[in-house]
PDB file of C-alpha atoms and ligand atoms in Angstrom:
ATOM      1  CA  MET Y   1      10.143 -75.569  15.049  1.00  0.00           C
ATOM      2  CA  THR Y   2      13.480 -75.778  13.195  1.00  0.00           C
ATOM      3  CA  ILE Y   3      14.843 -72.796  11.151  1.00  0.00           C
ATOM      4  CA  GLN Y   4      17.356 -73.534   8.491  1.00  0.00           C
ATOM      5  CA  ILE Y   5      19.202 -71.024   6.752  1.00  0.00           C
ATOM      6  CA  ASP Y   6      20.482 -72.203   3.641  1.00  0.00           C
ATOM      7  CA  HIS Y   7      23.109 -70.673   1.524  1.00  0.00           C
ATOM      8  CA  LEU Y   8      21.878 -67.222   2.211  1.00  0.00           C
ATOM      9  CA  HIS Y   9      23.456 -64.283   0.384  1.00  0.00           C
ATOM     10  CA  LYS Y  10      22.336 -60.526   0.790  1.00  0.00           C
ATOM     11  CA  SER Y  11      23.558 -57.741  -1.322  1.00  0.00           C
ATOM     12  CA  TYR Y  12      22.402 -54.036  -1.041  1.00  0.00           C
ATOM     13  CA  GLY Y  13      22.643 -51.903  -4.428  1.00  0.00           C
ATOM     14  CA  SER Y  14      23.002 -53.423  -7.908  1.00  0.00           C
ATOM     15  CA  GLY Y  15      25.492 -53.429 -10.698  1.00  0.00           C
ATOM     16  CA  ALA Y  16      28.898 -51.953  -9.898  1.00  0.00           C
ATOM     17  CA  GLU Y  17      27.421 -50.491  -6.884  1.00  0.00           C
ATOM     18  CA  ALA Y  18      26.464 -53.889  -5.337  1.00  0.00           C
ATOM     19  CA  HIS Y  19      27.861 -54.451  -2.005  1.00  0.00           C
ATOM     20  CA  GLU Y  20      27.388 -58.008  -0.519  1.00  0.00           C
ATOM     21  CA  VAL Y  21      26.785 -57.892   3.333  1.00  0.00           C
ATOM     22  CA  LEU Y  22      26.015 -61.619   3.847  1.00  0.00           C
ATOM     23  CA  HIS Y  23      28.063 -64.350   1.997  1.00  0.00           C
ATOM     24  CA  ASP Y  24      26.764 -67.900   2.070  1.00  0.00           C
ATOM     25  CA  ILE Y  25      25.382 -68.157   5.446  1.00  0.00           C
ATOM     26  CA  ASN Y  26      24.355 -71.660   6.636  1.00  0.00           C
ATOM     27  CA  LEU Y  27      22.832 -72.123  10.066  1.00  0.00           C
ATOM     28  CA  THR Y  28      20.263 -74.686  11.564  1.00  0.00           C
ATOM     29  CA  ILE Y  29      18.453 -73.600  14.795  1.00  0.00           C
ATOM     30  CA  ASP Y  30      16.442 -76.300  16.587  1.00  0.00           C
ATOM     31  CA  SER Y  31      13.640 -75.952  18.838  1.00  0.00           C
ATOM     32  CA  GLY Y  32      14.716 -74.978  22.382  1.00  0.00           C
ATOM     33  CA  GLU Y  33      18.038 -73.780  21.208  1.00  0.00           C
ATOM     34  CA  VAL Y  34      19.551 -70.418  22.311  1.00  0.00           C
ATOM     35  CA  PHE Y  35      22.003 -68.991  19.827  1.00  0.00           C
ATOM     36  CA  GLY Y  36      24.314 -66.250  20.598  1.00  0.00           C
ATOM     37  CA  ILE Y  37      25.557 -64.338  17.648  1.00  0.00           C
ATOM     38  CA  LEU Y  38      28.732 -62.448  18.152  1.00  0.00           C
ATOM     39  CA  GLY Y  39      30.759 -60.027  15.884  1.00  0.00           C
ATOM     40  CA  SER Y  40      31.941 -56.460  15.342  1.00  0.00           C
ATOM     41  CA  SER Y  41      29.777 -53.691  14.287  1.00  0.00           C
ATOM     42  CA  GLY Y  42      29.082 -53.913  10.455  1.00  0.00           C
ATOM     43  CA  ALA Y  43      29.603 -57.830  10.324  1.00  0.00           C
ATOM     44  CA  GLY Y  44      26.023 -58.405   9.025  1.00  0.00           C
ATOM     45  CA  LYS Y  45      24.372 -59.567  12.380  1.00  0.00           C
ATOM     46  CA  SER Y  46      21.265 -57.264  12.014  1.00  0.00           C
ATOM     47  CA  THR Y  47      20.881 -58.054   8.378  1.00  0.00           C
ATOM     48  CA  LEU Y  48      20.898 -61.536   9.019  1.00  0.00           C
ATOM     49  CA  VAL Y  49      18.152 -61.355  11.595  1.00  0.00           C
ATOM     50  CA  ARG Y  50      16.118 -59.139   9.191  1.00  0.00           C
ATOM     51  CA  CYS Y  51      16.543 -61.621   6.502  1.00  0.00           C
ATOM     52  CA  ILE Y  52      15.203 -64.435   8.754  1.00  0.00           C
ATOM     53  CA  ASN Y  53      12.004 -62.669   9.591  1.00  0.00           C
ATOM     54  CA  LEU Y  54      11.664 -61.324   6.029  1.00  0.00           C
ATOM     55  CA  LEU Y  55      12.015 -57.615   7.101  1.00  0.00           C
ATOM     56  CA  GLU Y  56      14.610 -57.911   4.068  1.00  0.00           C
ATOM     57  CA  ARG Y  57      14.488 -60.436   1.295  1.00  0.00           C
ATOM     58  CA  PRO Y  58      17.599 -62.461   0.877  1.00  0.00           C
ATOM     59  CA  THR Y  59      19.312 -61.938  -2.524  1.00  0.00           C
ATOM     60  CA  SER Y  60      19.576 -65.732  -2.977  1.00  0.00           C
ATOM     61  CA  GLY Y  61      19.427 -68.677  -0.567  1.00  0.00           C
ATOM     62  CA  LYS Y  62      16.570 -69.841   1.369  1.00  0.00           C
ATOM     63  CA  VAL Y  63      15.121 -69.702   4.791  1.00  0.00           C
ATOM     64  CA  LEU Y  64      13.198 -72.867   5.745  1.00  0.00           C
ATOM     65  CA  ILE Y  65      10.844 -73.219   8.761  1.00  0.00           C
ATOM     66  CA  ASP Y  66      10.294 -76.888   9.351  1.00  0.00           C
ATOM     67  CA  GLY Y  67      11.433 -77.631   5.962  1.00  0.00           C
ATOM     68  CA  ARG Y  68       9.121 -75.237   4.177  1.00  0.00           C
ATOM     69  CA  ASP Y  69      10.835 -72.457   2.105  1.00  0.00           C
ATOM     70  CA  ILE Y  70       9.299 -69.112   3.428  1.00  0.00           C
ATOM     71  CA  THR Y  71      11.682 -66.985   1.450  1.00  0.00           C
ATOM     72  CA  GLY Y  72       9.059 -66.021  -1.151  1.00  0.00           C
ATOM     73  CA  VAL Y  73       5.793 -65.889   1.040  1.00  0.00           C
ATOM     74  CA  LYS Y  74       3.542 -62.888   1.010  1.00  0.00           C
ATOM     75  CA  GLY Y  75       0.321 -61.412   2.307  1.00  0.00           C
ATOM     76  CA  LYS Y  76      -1.371 -63.542   4.836  1.00  0.00           C
ATOM     77  CA  GLU Y  77       1.176 -66.254   4.851  1.00  0.00           C
ATOM     78  CA  LEU Y  78       3.882 -63.634   5.507  1.00  0.00           C
ATOM     79  CA  ALA Y  79       1.818 -62.388   8.384  1.00  0.00           C
ATOM     80  CA  ASP Y  80       1.396 -65.913   9.781  1.00  0.00           C
ATOM     81  CA  VAL Y  81       5.272 -66.476   9.643  1.00  0.00           C
ATOM     82  CA  ARG Y  82       5.848 -63.176  11.476  1.00  0.00           C
ATOM     83  CA  ALA Y  83       3.313 -63.931  14.011  1.00  0.00           C
ATOM     84  CA  GLY Y  84       5.256 -66.787  15.201  1.00  0.00           C
ATOM     85  CA  ILE Y  85       8.484 -64.608  15.616  1.00  0.00           C
ATOM     86  CA  GLY Y  86       8.825 -62.191  18.492  1.00  0.00           C
ATOM     87  CA  MET Y  87      11.375 -59.362  18.064  1.00  0.00           C
ATOM     88  CA  ILE Y  88      13.365 -57.253  20.575  1.00  0.00           C
ATOM     89  CA  PHE Y  89      15.448 -54.316  19.526  1.00  0.00           C
ATOM     90  CA  GLN Y  90      17.860 -52.334  21.380  1.00  0.00           C
ATOM     91  CA  ASN Y  91      15.829 -49.204  21.390  1.00  0.00           C
ATOM     92  CA  PHE Y  92      12.700 -51.022  22.979  1.00  0.00           C
ATOM     93  CA  SER Y  93      10.339 -49.604  20.314  1.00  0.00           C
ATOM     94  CA  LEU Y  94       7.410 -49.311  22.791  1.00  0.00           C
ATOM     95  CA  PHE Y  95       4.452 -46.981  21.930  1.00  0.00           C
ATOM     96  CA  GLN Y  96       4.853 -43.940  24.070  1.00  0.00           C
ATOM     97  CA  GLN Y  97       1.254 -42.943  24.112  1.00  0.00           C
ATOM     98  CA  ARG Y  98       0.168 -46.281  25.456  1.00  0.00           C
ATOM     99  CA  THR Y  99       0.345 -47.679  29.159  1.00  0.00           C
ATOM    100  CA  VAL Y 100       2.559 -50.602  29.813  1.00  0.00           C
ATOM    101  CA  LEU Y 101      -0.577 -52.809  30.019  1.00  0.00           C
ATOM    102  CA  ARG Y 102      -1.750 -51.393  26.521  1.00  0.00           C
ATOM    103  CA  ASN Y 103       1.570 -51.993  24.982  1.00  0.00           C
ATOM    104  CA  VAL Y 104       1.585 -55.694  25.838  1.00  0.00           C
ATOM    105  CA  THR Y 105      -2.125 -56.136  24.759  1.00  0.00           C
ATOM    106  CA  PHE Y 106      -1.437 -54.439  21.489  1.00  0.00           C
ATOM    107  CA  PRO Y 107      -0.321 -57.547  19.366  1.00  0.00           C
ATOM    108  CA  LEU Y 108      -3.507 -59.178  20.832  1.00  0.00           C
ATOM    109  CA  GLU Y 109      -5.601 -56.413  19.639  1.00  0.00           C
ATOM    110  CA  LEU Y 110      -4.338 -56.956  16.160  1.00  0.00           C
ATOM    111  CA  ASN Y 111      -5.254 -60.582  16.300  1.00  0.00           C
ATOM    112  CA  HIS Y 112      -8.728 -59.937  17.609  1.00  0.00           C
ATOM    113  CA  THR Y 113      -8.215 -61.702  21.106  1.00  0.00           C
ATOM    114  CA  PRO Y 114     -11.387 -60.661  23.306  1.00  0.00           C
ATOM    115  CA  LYS Y 115     -10.519 -57.837  25.622  1.00  0.00           C
ATOM    116  CA  ALA Y 116     -10.888 -59.780  29.007  1.00  0.00           C
ATOM    117  CA  LYS Y 117      -8.377 -62.491  27.638  1.00  0.00           C
ATOM    118  CA  ARG Y 118      -5.866 -59.818  26.286  1.00  0.00           C
ATOM    119  CA  GLU Y 119      -5.852 -58.076  29.735  1.00  0.00           C
ATOM    120  CA  GLU Y 120      -5.494 -61.366  31.630  1.00  0.00           C
ATOM    121  CA  ARG Y 121      -2.586 -62.542  29.450  1.00  0.00           C
ATOM    122  CA  ALA Y 122      -0.849 -59.191  29.590  1.00  0.00           C
ATOM    123  CA  ARG Y 123      -1.036 -59.300  33.333  1.00  0.00           C
ATOM    124  CA  TYR Y 124       0.423 -62.634  33.406  1.00  0.00           C
ATOM    125  CA  LEU Y 125       3.302 -61.804  31.173  1.00  0.00           C
ATOM    126  CA  LEU Y 126       3.869 -58.436  33.105  1.00  0.00           C
ATOM    127  CA  ASP Y 127       4.111 -60.499  36.275  1.00  0.00           C
ATOM    128  CA  LEU Y 128       6.466 -63.054  34.532  1.00  0.00           C
ATOM    129  CA  VAL Y 129       9.056 -60.068  33.816  1.00  0.00           C
ATOM    130  CA  GLY Y 130       8.529 -58.603  37.263  1.00  0.00           C
ATOM    131  CA  LEU Y 131       6.558 -55.572  36.350  1.00  0.00           C
ATOM    132  CA  ALA Y 132       3.072 -56.421  37.476  1.00  0.00           C
ATOM    133  CA  ASP Y 133       2.967 -53.151  39.545  1.00  0.00           C
ATOM    134  CA  LEU Y 134       3.798 -50.899  36.707  1.00  0.00           C
ATOM    135  CA  ALA Y 135       0.745 -52.067  34.335  1.00  0.00           C
ATOM    136  CA  ASP Y 136      -0.524 -48.495  34.364  1.00  0.00           C
ATOM    137  CA  ARG Y 137       2.520 -46.342  34.014  1.00  0.00           C
ATOM    138  CA  TYR Y 138       3.644 -44.922  30.461  1.00  0.00           C
ATOM    139  CA  PRO Y 139       6.989 -45.995  29.114  1.00  0.00           C
ATOM    140  CA  SER Y 140       8.681 -42.508  29.823  1.00  0.00           C
ATOM    141  CA  GLN Y 141       8.055 -43.322  33.572  1.00  0.00           C
ATOM    142  CA  LEU Y 142      10.122 -46.448  33.373  1.00  0.00           C
ATOM    143  CA  SER Y 143      13.851 -47.033  33.314  1.00  0.00           C
ATOM    144  CA  GLY Y 144      15.434 -48.551  30.163  1.00  0.00           C
ATOM    145  CA  GLY Y 145      15.739 -51.976  31.817  1.00  0.00           C
ATOM    146  CA  GLN Y 146      11.971 -51.955  32.773  1.00  0.00           C
ATOM    147  CA  GLN Y 147      11.206 -50.857  29.272  1.00  0.00           C
ATOM    148  CA  GLN Y 148      13.072 -53.526  27.762  1.00  0.00           C
ATOM    149  CA  ARG Y 149      11.096 -56.078  29.933  1.00  0.00           C
ATOM    150  CA  VAL Y 150       7.965 -54.640  28.843  1.00  0.00           C
ATOM    151  CA  ALA Y 151       9.164 -55.184  25.121  1.00  0.00           C
ATOM    152  CA  ILE Y 152       9.949 -58.771  26.137  1.00  0.00           C
ATOM    153  CA  ALA Y 153       6.337 -59.260  27.479  1.00  0.00           C
ATOM    154  CA  ARG Y 154       4.805 -57.661  24.467  1.00  0.00           C
ATOM    155  CA  ALA Y 155       6.816 -60.083  22.250  1.00  0.00           C
ATOM    156  CA  LEU Y 156       5.520 -63.123  24.294  1.00  0.00           C
ATOM    157  CA  ALA Y 157       2.042 -62.013  24.057  1.00  0.00           C
ATOM    158  CA  THR Y 158       1.156 -64.020  20.898  1.00  0.00           C
ATOM    159  CA  ASP Y 159       3.095 -67.033  22.087  1.00  0.00           C
ATOM    160  CA  PRO Y 160       5.908 -67.010  19.427  1.00  0.00           C
ATOM    161  CA  GLU Y 161       7.908 -70.061  18.629  1.00  0.00           C
ATOM    162  CA  ILE Y 162      11.125 -68.117  18.446  1.00  0.00           C
ATOM    163  CA  ILE Y 163      12.348 -64.799  19.807  1.00  0.00           C
ATOM    164  CA  TYR Y 164      14.955 -62.651  18.254  1.00  0.00           C
ATOM    165  CA  PHE Y 165      16.848 -60.306  20.396  1.00  0.00           C
ATOM    166  CA  ASP Y 166      18.897 -57.669  18.399  1.00  0.00           C
ATOM    167  CA  GLU Y 167      21.510 -56.280  20.802  1.00  0.00           C
ATOM    168  CA  PRO Y 168      18.734 -55.987  23.676  1.00  0.00           C
ATOM    169  CA  THR Y 169      21.047 -54.529  26.289  1.00  0.00           C
ATOM    170  CA  SER Y 170      23.416 -52.415  24.366  1.00  0.00           C
ATOM    171  CA  ALA Y 171      21.468 -49.186  25.191  1.00  0.00           C
ATOM    172  CA  LEU Y 172      21.544 -49.973  29.213  1.00  0.00           C
ATOM    173  CA  ASP Y 173      23.878 -49.362  31.956  1.00  0.00           C
ATOM    174  CA  PRO Y 174      25.315 -52.581  33.433  1.00  0.00           C
ATOM    175  CA  GLU Y 175      22.747 -52.729  36.513  1.00  0.00           C
ATOM    176  CA  LEU Y 176      19.794 -52.672  34.190  1.00  0.00           C
ATOM    177  CA  THR Y 177      21.433 -54.929  31.725  1.00  0.00           C
ATOM    178  CA  GLY Y 178      21.580 -57.530  34.590  1.00  0.00           C
ATOM    179  CA  GLU Y 179      17.687 -57.478  35.104  1.00  0.00           C
ATOM    180  CA  VAL Y 180      17.043 -57.861  31.439  1.00  0.00           C
ATOM    181  CA  LEU Y 181      19.468 -60.856  31.073  1.00  0.00           C
ATOM    182  CA  ALA Y 182      17.831 -62.396  34.073  1.00  0.00           C
ATOM    183  CA  VAL Y 183      14.681 -62.433  32.251  1.00  0.00           C
ATOM    184  CA  MET Y 184      16.149 -63.747  29.157  1.00  0.00           C
ATOM    185  CA  ARG Y 185      17.958 -66.472  31.114  1.00  0.00           C
ATOM    186  CA  GLN Y 186      14.576 -67.509  32.565  1.00  0.00           C
ATOM    187  CA  LEU Y 187      12.914 -67.699  29.036  1.00  0.00           C
ATOM    188  CA  ALA Y 188      15.824 -69.742  28.010  1.00  0.00           C
ATOM    189  CA  GLU Y 189      15.595 -72.153  30.988  1.00  0.00           C
ATOM    190  CA  GLU Y 190      11.738 -72.544  30.076  1.00  0.00           C
ATOM    191  CA  GLY Y 191      12.778 -73.802  26.567  1.00  0.00           C
ATOM    192  CA  MET Y 192      12.224 -70.727  24.509  1.00  0.00           C
ATOM    193  CA  THR Y 193      13.968 -70.929  20.995  1.00  0.00           C
ATOM    194  CA  MET Y 194      16.075 -67.631  21.061  1.00  0.00           C
ATOM    195  CA  LEU Y 195      18.409 -65.971  18.659  1.00  0.00           C
ATOM    196  CA  VAL Y 196      20.533 -63.456  20.503  1.00  0.00           C
ATOM    197  CA  VAL Y 197      22.721 -60.807  18.802  1.00  0.00           C
ATOM    198  CA  THR Y 198      24.699 -59.649  21.785  1.00  0.00           C
ATOM    199  CA  HIS Y 199      28.078 -58.108  23.095  1.00  0.00           C
ATOM    200  CA  GLU Y 200      27.288 -59.781  26.545  1.00  0.00           C
ATOM    201  CA  MET Y 201      30.032 -62.421  26.600  1.00  0.00           C
ATOM    202  CA  GLY Y 202      28.684 -63.954  29.908  1.00  0.00           C
ATOM    203  CA  PHE Y 203      25.281 -64.491  28.191  1.00  0.00           C
ATOM    204  CA  ALA Y 204      26.775 -66.148  25.267  1.00  0.00           C
ATOM    205  CA  ARG Y 205      29.061 -68.494  27.382  1.00  0.00           C
ATOM    206  CA  ASN Y 206      26.554 -69.313  30.096  1.00  0.00           C
ATOM    207  CA  VAL Y 207      23.177 -69.280  28.556  1.00  0.00           C
ATOM    208  CA  SER Y 208      23.343 -69.779  24.833  1.00  0.00           C
ATOM    209  CA  SER Y 209      23.806 -73.393  23.822  1.00  0.00           C
ATOM    210  CA  LYS Y 210      25.407 -72.401  20.469  1.00  0.00           C
ATOM    211  CA  THR Y 211      27.512 -69.400  19.684  1.00  0.00           C
ATOM    212  CA  VAL Y 212      28.116 -68.080  16.151  1.00  0.00           C
ATOM    213  CA  PHE Y 213      30.878 -65.660  15.272  1.00  0.00           C
ATOM    214  CA  MET Y 214      30.398 -63.396  12.141  1.00  0.00           C
ATOM    215  CA  GLU Y 215      32.851 -61.103  10.463  1.00  0.00           C
ATOM    216  CA  ASN Y 216      32.504 -59.184   7.139  1.00  0.00           C
ATOM    217  CA  GLY Y 217      29.242 -60.975   6.218  1.00  0.00           C
ATOM    218  CA  VAL Y 218      30.606 -64.568   6.852  1.00  0.00           C
ATOM    219  CA  VAL Y 219      30.012 -67.001   9.698  1.00  0.00           C
ATOM    220  CA  VAL Y 220      33.593 -67.556  10.648  1.00  0.00           C
ATOM    221  CA  GLU Y 221      32.917 -70.286  13.397  1.00  0.00           C
ATOM    222  CA  GLN Y 222      29.797 -71.883  14.913  1.00  0.00           C
ATOM    223  CA  ALA Y 223      30.006 -74.347  17.739  1.00  0.00           C
ATOM    224  CA  PRO Y 224      28.352 -75.346  20.991  1.00  0.00           C
ATOM    225  CA  SER Y 225      28.962 -72.417  23.482  1.00  0.00           C
ATOM    226  CA  ARG Y 226      31.526 -74.274  25.714  1.00  0.00           C
ATOM    227  CA  GLU Y 227      33.668 -75.675  22.962  1.00  0.00           C
ATOM    228  CA  PHE Y 228      33.395 -72.025  21.155  1.00  0.00           C
ATOM    229  CA  PHE Y 229      34.761 -70.352  24.210  1.00  0.00           C
ATOM    230  CA  GLU Y 230      37.117 -73.136  25.613  1.00  0.00           C
ATOM    231  CA  ASP Y 231      38.589 -74.231  22.276  1.00  0.00           C
ATOM    232  CA  PRO Y 232      37.838 -71.854  19.372  1.00  0.00           C
ATOM    233  CA  LYS Y 233      39.087 -73.274  16.150  1.00  0.00           C
ATOM    234  CA  GLU Y 234      39.525 -70.244  13.962  1.00  0.00           C
ATOM    235  CA  GLU Y 235      42.432 -67.597  14.510  1.00  0.00           C
ATOM    236  CA  ARG Y 236      40.054 -64.843  13.860  1.00  0.00           C
ATOM    237  CA  THR Y 237      37.677 -66.166  16.602  1.00  0.00           C
ATOM    238  CA  ARG Y 238      40.596 -66.232  18.973  1.00  0.00           C
ATOM    239  CA  GLU Y 239      41.538 -62.643  18.112  1.00  0.00           C
ATOM    240  CA  PHE Y 240      38.084 -61.436  18.521  1.00  0.00           C
ATOM    241  CA  LEU Y 241      37.729 -63.195  22.081  1.00  0.00           C
ATOM    242  CA  ARG Y 242      41.028 -61.709  23.136  1.00  0.00           C
ATOM    243  CA  LYS Y 243      39.887 -58.103  22.140  1.00  0.00           C
ATOM    244  CA  ILE Y 244      36.640 -58.459  23.898  1.00  0.00           C
ATOM    245  CA  GLU Y 245      38.333 -59.829  27.266  1.00  0.00           C
ATOM    246  CA  HIS Y 246      40.644 -56.897  27.080  1.00  0.00           C
ATOM    247  CA  THR Y 247      37.938 -54.336  26.655  1.00  0.00           C
ATOM    248  CA  ASN Y 248      35.641 -55.949  29.474  1.00  0.00           C
TER     249      ASN Y 248
HETATM  250  P1  ADP P   1      25.742 -55.576  12.388  1.00  0.00           P
HETATM  251  O1  ADP P   1      24.388 -55.842  12.786  1.00  0.00           O
HETATM  252  O2  ADP P   1      26.654 -56.684  12.476  1.00  0.00           O
HETATM  253  O3  ADP P   1      26.609 -54.287  12.828  1.00  0.00           O
HETATM  254  P2  ADP P   1      24.635 -54.758   9.964  1.00  0.00           P
HETATM  255  O4  ADP P   1      23.866 -56.036   9.406  1.00  0.00           O
HETATM  256  O5  ADP P   1      23.841 -53.752  10.410  1.00  0.00           O
HETATM  257  O6  ADP P   1      25.833 -55.294  10.792  1.00  0.00           O
HETATM  258  O7  ADP P   1      25.451 -54.192   8.687  1.00  0.00           O
HETATM  259  C1  ADP P   1      26.161 -55.019   7.738  1.00  0.00           C
HETATM  260  C2  ADP P   1      26.705 -54.186   6.561  1.00  0.00           C
HETATM  261  O8  ADP P   1      25.345 -53.826   5.739  1.00  0.00           O
HETATM  262  C3  ADP P   1      27.216 -52.834   7.032  1.00  0.00           C
HETATM  263  O9  ADP P   1      28.415 -52.557   6.037  1.00  0.00           O
HETATM  264  C4  ADP P   1      26.162 -51.898   6.714  1.00  0.00           C
HETATM  265  O10 ADP P   1      26.565 -50.641   6.310  1.00  0.00           O
HETATM  266  C5  ADP P   1      25.343 -52.533   5.251  1.00  0.00           C
HETATM  267  N1  ADP P   1      23.951 -52.112   5.470  1.00  0.00           N
HETATM  268  C6  ADP P   1      23.068 -52.481   6.373  1.00  0.00           C
HETATM  269  N2  ADP P   1      21.733 -52.063   5.935  1.00  0.00           N
HETATM  270  C7  ADP P   1      21.887 -51.570   4.649  1.00  0.00           C
HETATM  271  C8  ADP P   1      21.114 -50.801   3.859  1.00  0.00           C
HETATM  272  N3  ADP P   1      19.561 -50.842   4.040  1.00  0.00           N
HETATM  273  N4  ADP P   1      21.660 -50.542   2.635  1.00  0.00           N
HETATM  274  C9  ADP P   1      22.905 -50.596   2.382  1.00  0.00           C
HETATM  275  N5  ADP P   1      23.866 -51.059   3.272  1.00  0.00           N
HETATM  276  C10 ADP P   1      23.264 -51.670   4.480  1.00  0.00           C
END
């Protein structure tokens, strides 16, 4: 599946109050690619992710999936588009009153997968993220890193074509960050298409195939990751990388 973002703009408010937070974004994400999206807080990264899965509607421009414009889809078509997209958020967003197993089976209940099949798939996925033993616990009984791995298993349940990660490790301490990044690295190696908004330079540099740097609603630079980190073309990118290196 190829996702193409074509001259995408997004404004909030209208008239004199209008505030453009995304300005003429153009990106192509091919099947199996891992995109790292970097940028300071307020750059527009989350808004971009939300426009791609239509949690927000772009003000103008298009999102194309395999050449088909999905920007205006509604109802069942919208549900189908969303079913192909897994989402991971920084605060995990698990159902607190459900066990780990029943968090992962949840999307399969929604699409009416038979019970035995749901459980079989959920147990397989929990094993994949290293949590087979914790299936009967509740989220509050898990560490943050374990909760995020449950969220990843849940996102994989419906076999999505692409997964968006929106700062998946920013609520975690370094040790727990490592275990979540290991699962993400494994998914990347297995060929999952991933779009990862991150502050983890190691992940962007070593795991993502392409890196995009955003600032003030604009894509300043996008390049294959090796080139991006070894030979950034834009002064603003170099400045950002220097600042990050300094704080790490
Ligand atoms: P990032 O993810 O890079 O931190 P965001 O996409 O969250 O950036 O935000 C980009 C800009 O859009 C910020 O200036 C933010 O205040 C603004 N913004 C985000 N969501 C809304 C909204 N629902 N209404 C108005 N402004 C918003």
